[in-house]
XYZ file of C-alpha atoms in Angstrom:
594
model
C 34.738 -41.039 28.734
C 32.484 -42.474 26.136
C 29.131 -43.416 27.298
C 28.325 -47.254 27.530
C 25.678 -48.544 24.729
C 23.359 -49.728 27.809
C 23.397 -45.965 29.264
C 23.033 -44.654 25.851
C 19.810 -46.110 25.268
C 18.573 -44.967 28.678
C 19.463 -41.673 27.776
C 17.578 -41.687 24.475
C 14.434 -42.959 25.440
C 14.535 -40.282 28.738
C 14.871 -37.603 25.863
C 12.341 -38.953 23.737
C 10.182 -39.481 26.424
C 10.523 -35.795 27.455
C 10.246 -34.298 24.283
C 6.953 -36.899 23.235
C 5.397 -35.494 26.396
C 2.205 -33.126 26.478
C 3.299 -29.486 27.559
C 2.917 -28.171 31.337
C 0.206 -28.676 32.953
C 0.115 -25.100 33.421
C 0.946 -24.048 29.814
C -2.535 -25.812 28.997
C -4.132 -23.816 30.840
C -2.397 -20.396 29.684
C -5.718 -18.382 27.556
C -5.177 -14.618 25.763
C -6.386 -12.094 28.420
C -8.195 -9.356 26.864
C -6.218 -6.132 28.343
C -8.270 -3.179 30.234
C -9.582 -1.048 27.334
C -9.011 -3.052 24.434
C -10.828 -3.299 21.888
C -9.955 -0.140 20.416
C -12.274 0.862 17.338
C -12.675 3.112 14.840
C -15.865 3.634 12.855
C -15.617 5.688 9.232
C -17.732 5.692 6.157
C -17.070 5.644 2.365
C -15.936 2.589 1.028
C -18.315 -0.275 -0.389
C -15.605 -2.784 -0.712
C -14.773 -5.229 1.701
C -10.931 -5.019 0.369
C -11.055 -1.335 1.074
C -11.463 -1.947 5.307
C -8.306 -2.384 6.349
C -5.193 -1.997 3.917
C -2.272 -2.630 6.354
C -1.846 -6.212 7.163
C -1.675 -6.070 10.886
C 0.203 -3.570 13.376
C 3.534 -2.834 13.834
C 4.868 -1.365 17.047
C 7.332 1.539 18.415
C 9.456 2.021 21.327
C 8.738 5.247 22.705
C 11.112 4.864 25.869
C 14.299 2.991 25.070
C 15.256 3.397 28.238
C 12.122 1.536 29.875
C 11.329 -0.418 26.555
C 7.893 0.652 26.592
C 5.952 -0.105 23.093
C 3.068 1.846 21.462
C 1.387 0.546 18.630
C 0.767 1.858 15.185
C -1.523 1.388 12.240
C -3.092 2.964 9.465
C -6.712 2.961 8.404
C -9.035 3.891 5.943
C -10.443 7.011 7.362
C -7.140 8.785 6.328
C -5.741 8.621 9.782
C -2.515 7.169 11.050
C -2.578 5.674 14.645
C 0.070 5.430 17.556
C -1.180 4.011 20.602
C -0.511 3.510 24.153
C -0.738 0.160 25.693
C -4.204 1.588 27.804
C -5.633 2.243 24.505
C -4.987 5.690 24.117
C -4.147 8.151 21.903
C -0.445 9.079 22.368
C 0.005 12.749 22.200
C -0.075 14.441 18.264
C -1.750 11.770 17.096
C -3.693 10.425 14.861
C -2.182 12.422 11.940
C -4.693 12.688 8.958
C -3.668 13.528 5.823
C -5.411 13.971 2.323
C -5.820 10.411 1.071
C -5.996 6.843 2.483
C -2.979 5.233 3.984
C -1.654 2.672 1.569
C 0.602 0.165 3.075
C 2.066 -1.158 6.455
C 3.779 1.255 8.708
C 7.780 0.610 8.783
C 8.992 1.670 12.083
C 12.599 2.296 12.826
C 15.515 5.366 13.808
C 15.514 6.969 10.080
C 17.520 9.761 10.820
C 20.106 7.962 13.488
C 19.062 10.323 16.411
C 18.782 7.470 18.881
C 14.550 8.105 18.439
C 12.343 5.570 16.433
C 10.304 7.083 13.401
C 7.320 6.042 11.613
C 7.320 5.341 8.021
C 3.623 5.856 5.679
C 2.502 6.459 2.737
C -1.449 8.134 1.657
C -2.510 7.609 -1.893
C -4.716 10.516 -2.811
C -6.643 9.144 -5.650
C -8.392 11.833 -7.401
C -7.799 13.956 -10.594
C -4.055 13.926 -9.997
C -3.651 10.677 -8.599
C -0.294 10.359 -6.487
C 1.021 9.069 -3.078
C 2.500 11.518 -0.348
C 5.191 9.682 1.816
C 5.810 10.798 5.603
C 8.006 9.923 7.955
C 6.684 10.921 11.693
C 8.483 11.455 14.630
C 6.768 10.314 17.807
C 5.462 13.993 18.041
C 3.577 13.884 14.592
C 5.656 16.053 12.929
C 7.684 15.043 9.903
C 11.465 14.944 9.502
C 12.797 17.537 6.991
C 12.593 16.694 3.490
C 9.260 15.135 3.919
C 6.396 14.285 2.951
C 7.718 13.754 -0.391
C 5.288 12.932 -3.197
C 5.485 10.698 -5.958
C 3.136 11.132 -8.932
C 1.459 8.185 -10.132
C -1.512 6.919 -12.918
C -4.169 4.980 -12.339
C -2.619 1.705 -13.182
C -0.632 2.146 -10.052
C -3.451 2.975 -7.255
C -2.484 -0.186 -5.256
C -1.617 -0.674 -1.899
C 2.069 -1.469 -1.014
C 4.536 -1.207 1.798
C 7.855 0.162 2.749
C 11.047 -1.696 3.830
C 13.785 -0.241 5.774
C 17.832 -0.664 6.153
C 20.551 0.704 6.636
C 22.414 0.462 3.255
C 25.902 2.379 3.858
C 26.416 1.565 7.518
C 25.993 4.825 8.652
C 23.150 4.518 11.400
C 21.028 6.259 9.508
C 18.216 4.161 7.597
C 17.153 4.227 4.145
C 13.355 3.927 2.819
C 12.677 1.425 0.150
C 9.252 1.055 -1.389
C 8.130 -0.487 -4.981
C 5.945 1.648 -7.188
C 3.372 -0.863 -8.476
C 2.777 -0.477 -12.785
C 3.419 -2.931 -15.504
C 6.497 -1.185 -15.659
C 7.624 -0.522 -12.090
C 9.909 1.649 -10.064
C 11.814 0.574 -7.187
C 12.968 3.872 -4.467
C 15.531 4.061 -2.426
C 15.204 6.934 -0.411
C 17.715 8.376 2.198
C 16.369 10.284 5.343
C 16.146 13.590 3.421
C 13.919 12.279 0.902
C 16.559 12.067 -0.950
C 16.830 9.518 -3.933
C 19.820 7.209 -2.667
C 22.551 6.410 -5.073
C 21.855 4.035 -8.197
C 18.697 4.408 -7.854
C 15.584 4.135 -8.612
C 15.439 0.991 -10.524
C 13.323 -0.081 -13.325
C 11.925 -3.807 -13.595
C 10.564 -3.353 -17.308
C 8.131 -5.623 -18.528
C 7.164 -7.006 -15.199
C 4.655 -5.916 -12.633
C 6.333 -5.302 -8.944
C 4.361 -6.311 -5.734
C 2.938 -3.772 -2.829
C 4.203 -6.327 -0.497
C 7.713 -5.029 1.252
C 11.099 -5.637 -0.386
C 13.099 -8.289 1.588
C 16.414 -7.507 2.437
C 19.128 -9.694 3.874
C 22.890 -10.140 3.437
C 22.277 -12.933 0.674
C 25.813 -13.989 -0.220
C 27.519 -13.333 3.611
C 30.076 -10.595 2.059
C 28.669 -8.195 4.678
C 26.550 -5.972 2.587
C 23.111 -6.278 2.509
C 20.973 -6.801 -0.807
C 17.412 -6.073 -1.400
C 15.198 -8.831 -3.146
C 11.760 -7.939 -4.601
C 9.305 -10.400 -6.020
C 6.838 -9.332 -9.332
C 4.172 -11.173 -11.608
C 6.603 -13.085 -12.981
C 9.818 -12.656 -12.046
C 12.104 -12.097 -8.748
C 14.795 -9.581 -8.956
C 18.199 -8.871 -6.363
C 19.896 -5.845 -6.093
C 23.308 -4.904 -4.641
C 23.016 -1.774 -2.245
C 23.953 0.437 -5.195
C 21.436 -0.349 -7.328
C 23.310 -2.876 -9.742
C 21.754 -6.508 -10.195
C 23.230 -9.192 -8.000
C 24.622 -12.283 -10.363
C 22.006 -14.598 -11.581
C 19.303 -12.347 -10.600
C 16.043 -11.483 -11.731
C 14.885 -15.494 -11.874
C 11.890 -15.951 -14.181
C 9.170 -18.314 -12.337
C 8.514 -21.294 -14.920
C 5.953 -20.015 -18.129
C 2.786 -21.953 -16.482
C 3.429 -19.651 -12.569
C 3.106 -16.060 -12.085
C 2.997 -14.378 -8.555
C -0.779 -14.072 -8.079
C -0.674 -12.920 -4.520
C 2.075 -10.809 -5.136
C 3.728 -12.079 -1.906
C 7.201 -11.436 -0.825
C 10.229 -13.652 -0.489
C 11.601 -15.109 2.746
C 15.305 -14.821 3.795
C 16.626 -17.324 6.167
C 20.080 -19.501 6.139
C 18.034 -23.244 6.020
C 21.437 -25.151 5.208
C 23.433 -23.075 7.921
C 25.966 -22.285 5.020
C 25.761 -18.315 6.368
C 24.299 -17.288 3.120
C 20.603 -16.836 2.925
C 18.133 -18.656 0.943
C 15.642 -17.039 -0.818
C 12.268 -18.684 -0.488
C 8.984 -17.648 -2.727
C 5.791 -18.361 -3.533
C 3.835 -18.165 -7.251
C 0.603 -20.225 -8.640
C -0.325 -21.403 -11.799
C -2.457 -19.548 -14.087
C -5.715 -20.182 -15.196
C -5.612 -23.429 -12.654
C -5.927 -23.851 -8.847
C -2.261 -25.271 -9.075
C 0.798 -23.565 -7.452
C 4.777 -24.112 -6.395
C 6.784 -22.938 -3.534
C 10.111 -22.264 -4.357
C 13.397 -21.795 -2.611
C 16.593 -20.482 -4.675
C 20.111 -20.141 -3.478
C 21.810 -16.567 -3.747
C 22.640 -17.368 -6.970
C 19.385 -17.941 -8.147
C 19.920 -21.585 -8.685
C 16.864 -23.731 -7.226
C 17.567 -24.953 -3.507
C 17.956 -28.815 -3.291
C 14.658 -30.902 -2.819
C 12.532 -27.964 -4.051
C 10.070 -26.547 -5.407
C 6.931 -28.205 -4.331
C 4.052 -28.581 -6.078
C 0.463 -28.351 -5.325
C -2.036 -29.753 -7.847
C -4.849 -28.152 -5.861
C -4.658 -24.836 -4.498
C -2.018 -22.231 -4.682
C -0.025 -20.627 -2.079
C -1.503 -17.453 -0.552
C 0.767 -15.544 2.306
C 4.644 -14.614 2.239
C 6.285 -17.902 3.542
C 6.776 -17.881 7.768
C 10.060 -19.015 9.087
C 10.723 -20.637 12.391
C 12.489 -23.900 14.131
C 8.704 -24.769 15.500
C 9.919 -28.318 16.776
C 13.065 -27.435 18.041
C 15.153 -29.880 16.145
C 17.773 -27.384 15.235
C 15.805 -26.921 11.640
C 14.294 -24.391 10.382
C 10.638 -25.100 8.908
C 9.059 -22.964 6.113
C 5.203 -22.116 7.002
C 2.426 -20.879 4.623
C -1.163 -21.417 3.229
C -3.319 -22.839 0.064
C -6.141 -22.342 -0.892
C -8.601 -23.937 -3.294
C -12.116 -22.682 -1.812
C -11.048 -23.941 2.108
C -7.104 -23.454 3.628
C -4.492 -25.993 3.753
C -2.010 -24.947 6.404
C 1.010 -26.683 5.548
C 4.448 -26.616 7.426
C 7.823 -28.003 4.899
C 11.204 -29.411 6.588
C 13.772 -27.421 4.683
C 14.741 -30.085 2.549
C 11.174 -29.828 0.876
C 9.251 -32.554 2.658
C 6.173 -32.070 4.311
C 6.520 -31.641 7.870
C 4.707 -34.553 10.203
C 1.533 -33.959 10.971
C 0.435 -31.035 8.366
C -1.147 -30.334 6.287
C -3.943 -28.994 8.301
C -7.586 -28.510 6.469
C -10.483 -26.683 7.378
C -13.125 -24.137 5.942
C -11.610 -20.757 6.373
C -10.018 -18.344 4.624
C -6.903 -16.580 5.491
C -5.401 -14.085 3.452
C -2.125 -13.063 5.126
C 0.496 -14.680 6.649
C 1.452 -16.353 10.309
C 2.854 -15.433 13.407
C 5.486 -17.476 14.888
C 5.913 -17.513 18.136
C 5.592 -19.543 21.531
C 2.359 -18.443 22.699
C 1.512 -21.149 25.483
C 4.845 -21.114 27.099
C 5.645 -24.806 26.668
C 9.146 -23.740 24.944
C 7.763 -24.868 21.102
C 6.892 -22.288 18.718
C 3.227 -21.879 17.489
C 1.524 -20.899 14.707
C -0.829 -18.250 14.548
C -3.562 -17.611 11.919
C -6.252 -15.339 11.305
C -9.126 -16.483 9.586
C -12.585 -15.677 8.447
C -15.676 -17.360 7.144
C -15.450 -18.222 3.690
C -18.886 -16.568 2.857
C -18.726 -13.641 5.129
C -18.511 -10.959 2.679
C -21.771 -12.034 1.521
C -23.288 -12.141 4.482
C -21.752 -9.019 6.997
C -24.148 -9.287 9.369
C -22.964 -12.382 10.363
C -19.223 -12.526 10.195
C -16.862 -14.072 12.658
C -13.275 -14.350 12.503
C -10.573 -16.350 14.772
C -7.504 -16.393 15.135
C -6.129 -19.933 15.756
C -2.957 -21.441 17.222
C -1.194 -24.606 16.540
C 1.332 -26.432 18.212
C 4.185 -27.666 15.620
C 2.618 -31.272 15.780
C -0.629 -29.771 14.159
C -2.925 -29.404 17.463
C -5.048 -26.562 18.202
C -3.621 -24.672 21.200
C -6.248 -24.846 24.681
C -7.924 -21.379 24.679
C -8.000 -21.233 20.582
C -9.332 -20.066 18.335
C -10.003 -16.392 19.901
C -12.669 -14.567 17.677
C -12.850 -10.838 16.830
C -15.356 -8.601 15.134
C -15.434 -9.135 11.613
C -12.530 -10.352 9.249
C -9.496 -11.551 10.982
C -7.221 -11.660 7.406
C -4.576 -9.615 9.091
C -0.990 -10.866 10.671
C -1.459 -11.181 14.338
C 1.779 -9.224 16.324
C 3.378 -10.465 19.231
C 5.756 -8.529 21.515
C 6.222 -7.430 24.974
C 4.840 -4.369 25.121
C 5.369 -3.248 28.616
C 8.712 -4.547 28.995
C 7.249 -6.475 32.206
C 8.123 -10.148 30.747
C 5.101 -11.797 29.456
C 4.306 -11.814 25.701
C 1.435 -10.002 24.701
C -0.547 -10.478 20.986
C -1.870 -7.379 18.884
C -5.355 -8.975 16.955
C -7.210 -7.174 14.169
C -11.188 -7.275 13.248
C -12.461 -5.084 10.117
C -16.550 -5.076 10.329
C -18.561 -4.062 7.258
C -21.603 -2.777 8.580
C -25.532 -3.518 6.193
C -25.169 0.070 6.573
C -22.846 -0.498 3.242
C -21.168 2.862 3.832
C -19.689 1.950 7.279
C -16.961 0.283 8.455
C -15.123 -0.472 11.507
C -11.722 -1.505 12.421
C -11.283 -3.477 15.748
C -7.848 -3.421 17.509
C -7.096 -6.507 20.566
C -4.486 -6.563 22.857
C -4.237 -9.535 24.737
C -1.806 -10.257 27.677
C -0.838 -13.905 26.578
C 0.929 -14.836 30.500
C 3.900 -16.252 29.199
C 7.254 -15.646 29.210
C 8.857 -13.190 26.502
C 12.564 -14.448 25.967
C 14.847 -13.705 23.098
C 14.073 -17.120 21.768
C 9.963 -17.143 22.342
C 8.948 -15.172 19.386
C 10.627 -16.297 15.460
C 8.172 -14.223 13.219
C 6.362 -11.822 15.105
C 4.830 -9.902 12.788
C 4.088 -9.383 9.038
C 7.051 -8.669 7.381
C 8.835 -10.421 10.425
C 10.228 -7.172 12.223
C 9.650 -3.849 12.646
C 11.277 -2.465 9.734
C 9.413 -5.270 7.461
C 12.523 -7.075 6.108
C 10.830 -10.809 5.648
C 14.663 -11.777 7.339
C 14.384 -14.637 9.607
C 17.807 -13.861 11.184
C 17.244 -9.661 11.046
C 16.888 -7.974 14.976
C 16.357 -4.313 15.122
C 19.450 -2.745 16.511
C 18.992 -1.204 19.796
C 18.419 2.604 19.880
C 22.178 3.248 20.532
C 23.261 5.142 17.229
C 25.219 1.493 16.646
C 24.354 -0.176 13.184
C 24.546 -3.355 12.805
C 23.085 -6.168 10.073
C 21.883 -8.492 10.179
C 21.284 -8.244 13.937
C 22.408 -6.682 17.040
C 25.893 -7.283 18.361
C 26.963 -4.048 20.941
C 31.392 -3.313 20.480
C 33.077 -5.897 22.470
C 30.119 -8.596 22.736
C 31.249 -12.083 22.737
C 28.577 -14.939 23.669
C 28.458 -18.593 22.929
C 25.003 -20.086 23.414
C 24.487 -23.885 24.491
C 23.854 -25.538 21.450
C 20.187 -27.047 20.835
C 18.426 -29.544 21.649
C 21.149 -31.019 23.697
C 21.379 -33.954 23.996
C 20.805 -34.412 20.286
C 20.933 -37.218 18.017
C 20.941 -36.096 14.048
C 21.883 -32.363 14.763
C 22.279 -29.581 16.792
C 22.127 -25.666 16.248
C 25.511 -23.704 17.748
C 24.363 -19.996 17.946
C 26.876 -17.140 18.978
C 27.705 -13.576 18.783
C 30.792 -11.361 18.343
C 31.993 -8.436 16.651
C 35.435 -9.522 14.579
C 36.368 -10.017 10.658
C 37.398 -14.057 11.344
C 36.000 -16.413 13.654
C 36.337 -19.918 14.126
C 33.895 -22.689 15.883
C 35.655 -26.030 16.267
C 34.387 -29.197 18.030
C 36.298 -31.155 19.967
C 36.137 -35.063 21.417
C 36.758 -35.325 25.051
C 40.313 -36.848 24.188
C 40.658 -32.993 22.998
C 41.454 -33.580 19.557
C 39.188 -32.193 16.579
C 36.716 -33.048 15.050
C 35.202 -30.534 13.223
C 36.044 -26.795 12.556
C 33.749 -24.214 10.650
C 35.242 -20.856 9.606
C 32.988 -17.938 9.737
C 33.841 -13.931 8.042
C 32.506 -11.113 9.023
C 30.776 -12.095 12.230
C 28.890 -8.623 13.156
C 25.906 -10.308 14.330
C 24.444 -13.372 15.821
C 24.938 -16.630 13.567
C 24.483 -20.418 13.694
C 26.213 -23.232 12.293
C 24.464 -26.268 12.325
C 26.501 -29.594 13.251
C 25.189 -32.713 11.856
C 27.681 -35.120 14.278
C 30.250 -35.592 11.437
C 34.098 -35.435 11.101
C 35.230 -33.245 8.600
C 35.501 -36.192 5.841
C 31.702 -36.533 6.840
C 31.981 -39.510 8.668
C 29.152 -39.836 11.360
C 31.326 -39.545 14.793
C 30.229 -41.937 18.091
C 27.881 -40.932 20.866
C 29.474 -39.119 23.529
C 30.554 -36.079 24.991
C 31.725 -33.380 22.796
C 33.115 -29.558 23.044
C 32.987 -26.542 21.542
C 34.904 -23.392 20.881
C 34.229 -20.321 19.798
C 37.374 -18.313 18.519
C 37.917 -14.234 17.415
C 41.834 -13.253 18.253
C 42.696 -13.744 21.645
C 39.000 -14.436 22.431
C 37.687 -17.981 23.214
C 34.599 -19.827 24.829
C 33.915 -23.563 25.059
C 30.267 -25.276 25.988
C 29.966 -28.696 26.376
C 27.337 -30.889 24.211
C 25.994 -34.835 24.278
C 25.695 -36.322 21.384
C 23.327 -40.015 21.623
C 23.174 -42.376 18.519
């Protein structure tokens, strides 16, 4: 039956009511817990630069026990060691591994070889009379697969840091190694698990200057293939997995923008189309002034964007998350223009409610995104540090602080650490015993101007870890650093799968959210089939709406905006839906209040 107009408006102000209200009582009161034997530190000497502390922007993590899901964490610092350890703070067995050099960019960590093991990925630039980086790839023992370390000579133009992006690019469970040489004229590798140079490439961007941020990589146009996107000083390039441009790719920023931060693109589906938009940040040059862009696969500019700031230009790779739960994704970065400006965009390019947020610190990397207070909204997670602290280091404090989507600082924030805080916090469950837990960073310049040290937090946050509770978790968003909203690791079965994972025979229809809804709702599912087919249905049974989807190996969305198929707006009521893949079939039941 249709609902009366009288119980209709009940039923919207209970819902607004609910979702106006303050969180738990008890989520208030949820603080980080510093874990027994954290910090973990590590003083070393040589380096008079405050850039020089700390190259990789936060840690990334490892399962060492599949089986048990236990986590170890891994990082690379300055003192030319690379780090795995356990969740008491220890070192795990082999490790560190030093190597000539300084580790240059953030550890990728995934099964390169296919073996049903996880590997580490790193590169050390030795910077000397014959300047060049060294690439391993560690197993959890500290020894390197065959084929590596494999060097790269480079000149001095291309001494930056950078990082490495993994995928599997032919579908056969093995993963390939993608990093970006950084020069005026750079060099994009593909490597296989050999060491190998992968087919078609490397590739040459001439004339532009690539960034040492990660490649993204995402299946852009929903043919099933994954491309790789990489952003320069001017220009943003795609490539097909065999090394040939993607149509209307590279896009040249406008004359007055270049890339000054040299951060990465974003991947995420914002119009729920199944083809990813590509979303990227550049400033203007000689000026404060910036833009924030967001292109469709084509490379045509996304509708309602880009958006301008007059006064400050945007600093971190773009975060990606539905923080309000409205079935929307939101885009999340930083300005700055001598203090931040924490701003959070709707996808159609309007300011969210509530942002942006100013105050006097200065971040340098990216958010976190996840729900850290266990109210059921996602949270945003920065780390900060004073704006004057590298001229004063005996007196530097950085936090890390936590907003709520509506703008408000978390109870329990900000949480200070030792020295900078300009690295991505991490948040993950390391223990596999259901609460989240947070990985913080601290880099501490001592007046002793030849020592540093690196500070390492893990905090128990006591709250729930669920498949939903963390959205960007890390810089570079996973473990393999694709900047992919919708990318999961596959699980350590030998199965690939892209963009996330979906084991043979998996069939799931979620309940669509929020529900009840009023101007949409998200429909998530899974399956493993060439067609599918979600219609919606009135409770007379005939249909309303019907959305066709190819090539559904991993979890998607469609997004349902309570329209017919002529897009007329359809009443309030009770509606179904069905999820369809040959002689498979689900239905879930939705409200739908105008």
């Amino acid at each position: 039956m249709i609902i009366s107009g009288n119980r209709t408006k009940l039923l919207r102000l209970l819902l607004v009511a609910l979702l106006a209200a303050p969180p738990l009582a008890n989520a208030e009161l949820v603080e980080p817990v510093l874990m027994p034997g954290w910090p973990f530190s590590v003083t070393f000497s040589g380096y008079l630069d405050r850039w020089f502390l700390f190259y990789n922007s936060g840690c990334n993590f490892l399962n060492v026990d599949p089986e048990q899901q236990q986590f170890e964490l891994t990082f690379g610092l300055l003192d030319s060691n690379i780090y795995l350890l356990e969740k008491e703070a220890v070192h795990h067995p082999g490790w560190p591994v030093k190597d000539f050099g300084l580790p240059m960019c953030d550890i990728a960590v995934g099964d390169v070889d296919g073996d049903g093991s996880q590997e580490l990925v790193g590169v050390y630039l030795e910077y000397d009379l014959d300047p060049r980086f060294r690439m391993h790839v560690f197993r959890q023992d500290g020894t390197d697969l065959p084929g590596f370390p494999r060097e790269f000579e480079i000149d001095h133009t291309s001494a930056a840091p950078f990082s490495i992006t993994l995928v599997d690019l032919n579908g056969d469970d093995k993963l390939e190694i993608i990093y970006c040489r950084v020069a005026y004229d750079s060099t994009i590798y593909v490597l296989d698990h050999h060491g190998d140079n992968f087919p078609g490439w490397p590739q040459v961007t001439h004339g532009d200057r690539m960034s040492g941020i990660p490649a993204s990589v995402g299946d852009i146009d929903n043919d099933g293939e994954p491309e790789i996107v990489a952003t320069g000083y001017f220009s943003i390039w795609a490539w097909r997995a065999d090394g040939s441009l993607f149509p209307g790719w590279p896009v040249f920023y406008d004359s007055t923008y270049f890339n000054i931060r040299q951060s990465a693109a974003a991947l995420a589906d914002l119009d729920g189309d199944q083809d990813l938009e590509i979303i990227i940040s550049s400033s203007e040059g000689g000026g404060w002034g910036g833009q924030l862009s967001v292109y469709h696969h084509d490379g045509q500019q996304f509708e309602g964007w880009p958006y301008y700031f007059s006064d400050g230009f945007f600093w971190s790779t773009p975060a990606i998350a539905d923080i309000d739960n409205d079935g929307s994704l939101d885009i999340v970065g930083m300005t700055w223009s001598g203090e931040d400006n924490f701003f959070v965009f709707e996808a159609d390019g309007r300011v969210k409610e509530g942002w942006p947020i100013t105050h006097g610190w200065t971040s340098y990397i990216g958010p976190a995104l996840a729900d850290v207070d266990g109210d059921g909204f996602c949270d945003i997670i920065w780390g900060s540090s004073h704006n004057f602290a590298w001229q004063h280091p005996d007196s530097i404090l950085g936090l890390y602080f936590a907003y709520d989507y509506r703008g408000e600082l978390l109870s329990g924030w900000p949480v200070e650490v030792n020295g900078f805080a300009g690295q991505t916090a991490t948040i993950l469950d390391i223990d596999n015993d259901g609460n989240l837990n947070m990985v913080l960073v601290g880099d501490y310049m001592s007046t002793v101007r030849d020592l540093q040290t690196a500070y390492i937090y893990l905090y128990d946050l006591g709250v729930p870890a669920t498949e939903e509770s963390v959205q960007w978790g890390k810089f570079g968003h996973d473990q393999y650093n694709t900047n992919n909203y919708h990318f999961k690791v596959p699980p350590l079965t030998g199965v690939s799968d892209f963009p996330s994972p979906v084991l043979p025979g998996e069939f799931s229809l979620c309940q669509n959210y929020p529900n009840p809804f009023n101007a949409s709702t998200v429909i998530k599912f899974k399956a493993q089939a060439k067609q599918a087919k979600v219609e919606i249905f009135d409770l007379a049974g005939r249909k309303v709406r019907s959305f066709n989807v190819k090539d559904l190996f991993g979890e998607r969305r469609i997004i349902w905006d309570g329209t017919n198929e002529i897009g007329q707006k359809v009443s309030s009521g009770i509606y179904f839906y069905r999820l369809t893949t040959g002689d498979r079939s689900q239905t879930e039941r939705m409200l739908l209040l105008r």
